[in-house]
């Protein structure tokens, strides 16, 4: 396969390359069995894990990493639960250390999440930028969670982020992509100088059509957790999400038909007869 | 497999039963080769074909049915191009005759389409109802194309239609599901006495997320043509549509998470603090 | 004022002409006082009243018409509560008789409503068409409530209706205009031969922006009841609805700026840079 | 009138109090005459004027302030055309100086706008925060233009802004309120400790229903320019915008009816019958 075809087919983030464009989390599952099944069914090659001690170790003292096949998956350590830049940087280093110890290829990257409010779980833009700069300086490949604000996205890219990951809507809200306009401008900004720069929608996805629609907008991947873990039948939703991601990717590349008021009309709002 | 599981997994319409829930048309393709590839890639088991002579035979005298593997597919003859009940009934009979001659299992059913206007291709409600009654009386299993009006849908079911197929939006408009509210009421009406009664969204689908979303609403299948045939890369879109249909079906059955303003809020519009 | 300016400024329906483009109902008010205040505040010149005996006379034997200033308002008798064509025709005649007795100018018209289902209050298309034909033959000026299906709207116009009144959404649902696409096609159809033919959105309006948006689509007026009567502060909502109707009318005629991804972009979906 | 009623009826921003809740700009008008008429028709009491020299003085050397009745309007000087904090601070001071010289009450406040990109005119979050802090320290009452990101809005309030003004959509885009979810969270954040804290939607408004809808969300006012100046008939649109703002304010306070699938259903998505 030629280099360009490989790029077309693969999700390339920094030094990593994957076939699947769906990244899934490990939180909120009822049991480790359900979690393991869902990870597998989702087809994900990248699993994001919160590495703060209070998240990594459950109430019975079990380490979530013991329940994931580390030979199979690339772990993407994340800084969930961090509400300032220093804390996030510390947790990122901890993740690197843990994954180096486990010889997982995910030791060199991090999903940076610096939140501003426990109630809404919205990101803190300034603290996120500061932590990005610091972690990039320390050699991390930073995949940074942010709002859908295009200007903030541009600043994070300029700060050296390997991928910018705008939220579709607030974490766990299930609202899908609330502002496609902003995602489109994010894509225009972030891919301005390099169309292969990876943009990933992270958070807010509630169901399969949200994933499909996100991919159709032209993003490179989707990261989600609650949408699967919180479904009544997580395994079935894991499969739905996998197919939706593939479907949306295909549709994005297939060149859809235009929207019209009706097939022979000139636009979605104008038909063939001018109103008086 | 038990009977109930089979029903769950299958799209059952009258005496027919299928695994795939996507039904695709044959119109508007650049070449028969592209058409054949797309039919195959879509995973469809049912192919709908316009049987009016001016549609069945192309400008070079070629019969479209000669380019479809009739051993593989169940043909669903349709009455596209008919603008009154009598014409539609005649064309339906013609379809039966042709398919009986070809020994295709599609001889006993018909996709009824009676349009009211060449410009918008919107269905004619009254003529559609009259043709349904007539064709049911003649022993056809009628799959009837209609608007998304729930009351009209109910009348067509009462007239004996084997499946009611509301439009998502006008034929070829690519607008997707313009009024999910109406589709939801259609489902409530049509499945009131028998939850297995097949409801199929027919027309208006522009891209994969439209199909996924339609299936998530709880419909039993999607019928489309232009969305694939008119795409810049029809083969890629055919695959997208196939995956979207499977994905949406899974998601519909998986019990999605609720929509909230943010994860800990009480509703999509209300947070945790009452505004003054 | 010249004739054409008068037409521009007035809502003309059959032989009637009004300045206000908002028509309001009298149902569901807590008290007659509240109702009277809201009618006045709304600025409406036309008040629609259900004339079936069980609707006209309340539980205490009071006739609603005794609480409306019949010198001030043109009453539009309606057939609410009718579920078949014969019943609706009878009630229309009753309305004529009552209003003739009261010497109200509304004796020569009727708002025709033939519903198909008590649960959803959706109109019955076929019965509505039959009743329209009959009432037109009897000399009524018929303002006919219908779904937003453009083809049904055209049939009702052809049957002689003085105004076709598509629903924005189901009666009392508060969902606003669920399918602007259909309203746009209704306008294209109904104004094809005469741009002054009056099209009125009837039902579904929940709040002021729904009215404003409906008028911006180019309809000639809005008819509503529950949106005001069911509000926590009906008087305040009556004023909101009045202003929204005037506002939307102005906006429709003012020629709005186009929608863009951002001000210098080429369309709502496309910016200035082509994505790879 | 009691104090509380006055507050209810008035838009209070810092030391200023107004009856009108619509603030309009002066840019992009064809002629000063049209501008003057539109300012008057809009009912605005506050007019925002760009005070950078290249914006204040037109190509013929005319100063826009000479064409506005400074006895009648409170001028809100703005920093349009500034792309970094220092520049914005300088321009704010210039505005103060000019308005002090003209003895206009607008000398003590400023609409702060620090943009990040000439192409999209999106605000620069970090530079906006820095300029806010500086101007507040210098005694300005700062009304700050920002994205709809709730966390950034909170930071600007914490920095001492007298009003936070989230964009509905990009300046001049005419897209209206693209993300009501974010505006709702902004309101929850900004009014958490003081429900009278003024929140104003600034930018993106294309037509009257956008203004009406914004006000219905519960914001205290709307600021706009292009929506009027760029309309085909700016005077007519000015009136539409005035009415829409009043209408939306009333509707917000009137307690609208809930949205239902149909009137007797339990929610916008669920009817009365459970689907199988």
XYZ file of C-alpha atoms in Angstrom, chain D residues 23-275:
253
model
C -28.298 47.905 21.459
C -27.405 48.670 17.855
C -24.265 49.520 15.944
C -23.514 52.065 13.242
C -21.404 50.120 10.770
C -22.118 49.101 7.177
C -24.943 51.517 6.436
C -25.198 52.863 2.901
C -25.828 56.423 4.048
C -25.883 58.361 7.294
C -29.544 59.095 6.670
C -30.405 55.425 6.615
C -28.307 54.912 9.720
C -30.032 57.688 11.604
C -33.475 56.462 10.658
C -32.637 52.909 11.695
C -31.202 53.967 15.051
C -34.394 55.848 15.751
C -36.762 53.158 14.511
C -34.949 50.457 16.503
C -35.904 52.230 19.711
C -32.357 51.777 20.985
C -31.112 54.098 23.715
C -27.568 52.808 23.463
C -25.611 53.073 20.225
C -22.272 51.346 19.930
C -19.640 53.138 17.843
C -16.200 51.903 16.782
C -13.758 54.548 17.952
C -10.587 53.518 16.135
C -9.763 56.467 13.925
C -10.038 54.388 10.739
C -13.572 53.409 11.716
C -14.784 56.647 13.222
C -13.876 58.808 10.246
C -15.196 57.767 6.852
C -13.474 58.038 3.459
C -14.781 61.542 2.992
C -13.423 62.719 6.331
C -16.776 62.726 8.067
C -16.939 61.753 11.753
C -19.791 59.353 12.406
C -20.459 60.971 15.782
C -21.461 64.170 13.985
C -24.361 62.225 12.513
C -25.733 60.848 15.774
C -27.879 62.827 18.224
C -25.594 62.750 21.252
C -28.194 64.344 23.476
C -30.522 61.486 22.785
C -28.322 58.403 22.826
C -25.821 56.960 25.237
C -22.832 56.021 23.124
C -21.164 52.702 23.860
C -17.667 53.064 22.410
C -16.282 49.786 21.101
C -12.866 48.483 20.211
C -13.766 46.898 16.881
C -10.702 46.434 14.709
C -8.387 45.590 17.639
C -6.485 42.327 17.491
C -4.515 42.453 20.736
C -5.066 43.583 24.312
C -2.796 46.642 24.233
C -4.445 48.015 21.144
C -7.894 47.458 22.626
C -6.940 49.225 25.852
C -5.577 52.189 23.892
C -8.738 52.427 21.831
C -10.910 52.182 24.948
C -9.079 55.126 26.453
C -9.504 57.060 23.221
C -13.251 56.387 23.352
C -13.434 57.683 26.902
C -11.571 60.824 25.947
C -13.780 61.523 22.939
C -17.030 60.969 24.835
C -15.862 63.055 27.798
C -15.181 65.863 25.356
C -18.686 65.433 23.976
C -20.161 65.151 27.473
C -21.902 61.921 26.534
C -22.732 59.580 29.449
C -21.018 56.749 27.576
C -17.569 58.011 28.634
C -17.392 55.575 31.568
C -17.986 52.311 29.761
C -16.702 50.379 26.791
C -17.671 47.444 24.636
C -14.494 45.435 24.596
C -13.812 43.451 21.454
C -10.422 41.802 20.963
C -10.496 39.647 17.866
C -8.205 36.808 16.972
C -8.609 36.593 13.226
C -9.571 39.048 10.494
C -11.171 36.335 8.426
C -13.693 34.970 10.922
C -13.780 37.915 13.372
C -13.843 35.423 16.258
C -12.750 36.806 19.643
C -9.353 35.994 21.135
C -10.212 34.551 24.576
C -6.890 35.140 26.339
C -6.284 38.662 24.995
C -9.893 39.520 25.822
C -9.383 38.429 29.421
C -6.162 40.427 29.733
C -7.740 43.573 28.313
C -10.746 43.166 30.602
C -8.531 43.034 33.676
C -6.623 46.128 32.597
C -9.675 48.189 31.730
C -11.485 47.238 34.916
C -8.395 48.352 36.854
C -8.566 51.664 35.048
C -12.128 52.196 36.182
C -13.962 51.284 33.011
C -17.297 49.576 33.115
C -16.473 46.801 30.672
C -19.094 45.087 28.507
C -17.114 42.261 27.023
C -17.735 40.463 23.750
C -16.805 36.780 23.924
C -17.615 33.348 22.510
C -20.484 31.397 24.015
C -18.090 29.286 26.114
C -19.532 29.386 29.644
C -16.187 28.934 31.396
C -14.635 31.873 29.557
C -17.750 33.885 30.382
C -17.285 33.092 34.066
C -13.626 34.145 33.961
C -14.573 37.476 32.396
C -17.199 38.085 35.065
C -14.642 37.230 37.752
C -12.278 39.725 36.120
C -14.827 42.424 36.852
C -16.766 42.827 33.610
C -20.001 44.787 34.066
C -21.659 42.638 31.439
C -20.598 39.508 29.580
C -21.809 39.397 25.984
C -21.584 35.952 24.372
C -21.872 35.658 20.606
C -24.850 33.811 19.186
C -22.695 33.019 16.137
C -19.789 34.685 14.326
C -20.048 38.443 13.671
C -22.015 39.120 10.528
C -22.763 35.434 9.923
C -26.512 35.788 10.326
C -26.725 32.318 11.865
C -28.579 33.374 15.004
C -28.118 31.438 18.248
C -26.206 28.359 17.170
C -25.818 26.823 20.616
C -28.678 27.629 23.017
C -27.199 25.036 25.395
C -24.136 27.204 25.933
C -26.187 30.371 26.373
C -28.243 28.563 29.000
C -25.114 27.508 30.914
C -23.700 31.034 30.563
C -26.874 32.337 32.195
C -26.671 29.755 34.959
C -23.059 30.699 35.678
C -23.311 34.457 35.336
C -26.532 34.836 37.325
C -25.542 32.335 40.020
C -24.856 34.931 42.699
C -26.892 37.828 41.302
C -29.802 37.163 38.999
C -29.718 40.789 37.838
C -26.215 40.510 36.352
C -26.706 41.564 32.719
C -25.997 39.020 29.990
C -26.310 40.283 26.420
C -26.175 38.294 23.204
C -23.799 40.119 20.912
C -23.270 39.101 17.275
C -24.636 36.606 14.812
C -28.239 37.765 14.762
C -29.637 37.561 11.239
C -33.341 38.227 11.574
C -36.074 39.076 14.050
C -36.809 35.552 15.237
C -33.149 35.220 16.275
C -33.576 38.212 18.596
C -36.875 36.929 19.906
C -35.413 33.493 20.579
C -32.338 34.950 22.294
C -34.504 36.976 24.644
C -36.673 33.925 25.364
C -33.570 32.118 26.589
C -33.452 34.681 29.375
C -30.710 37.058 28.295
C -31.085 40.700 29.293
C -30.521 42.268 25.912
C -29.287 41.840 22.366
C -26.630 43.820 20.522
C -26.632 43.776 16.741
C -25.565 45.689 13.679
C -25.310 43.774 10.387
C -28.756 42.218 10.750
C -30.272 45.671 10.288
C -27.610 47.477 8.253
C -27.253 44.644 5.753
C -30.971 43.983 5.184
C -32.522 44.915 1.860
C -34.841 47.310 3.708
C -32.928 48.343 6.845
C -35.706 50.543 8.228
C -38.217 47.731 8.078
C -35.744 45.368 9.698
C -34.984 47.928 12.420
C -38.629 47.918 13.366
C -38.755 44.122 13.219
C -35.781 43.890 15.567
C -37.282 46.364 18.041
C -40.549 44.436 18.225
C -38.771 41.075 18.399
C -36.745 42.205 21.388
C -39.804 43.372 23.282
C -41.690 40.266 22.272
C -38.956 37.892 23.396
C -38.626 39.680 26.719
C -42.347 39.319 27.360
C -42.348 35.690 26.288
C -39.405 34.903 28.561
C -41.368 36.217 31.512
C -44.710 34.732 30.526
C -43.938 31.082 31.249
C -44.485 29.240 27.996
C -46.402 25.969 27.613
C -44.234 22.822 27.547
C -43.284 21.059 24.316
C -45.044 17.729 23.731
C -45.117 15.145 20.946
C -48.827 16.058 20.904
C -50.895 17.876 23.495
C -51.710 14.843 25.646
C -48.284 13.179 25.370
C -45.780 13.020 28.202
C -42.746 14.607 26.508
C -41.461 15.898 23.155
C -40.243 12.408 22.287
C -42.614 10.082 24.083
C -46.324 9.695 23.349
C -48.827 7.605 25.247
C -47.991 4.167 23.951
C -44.741 2.401 24.613
C -43.166 1.033 21.438
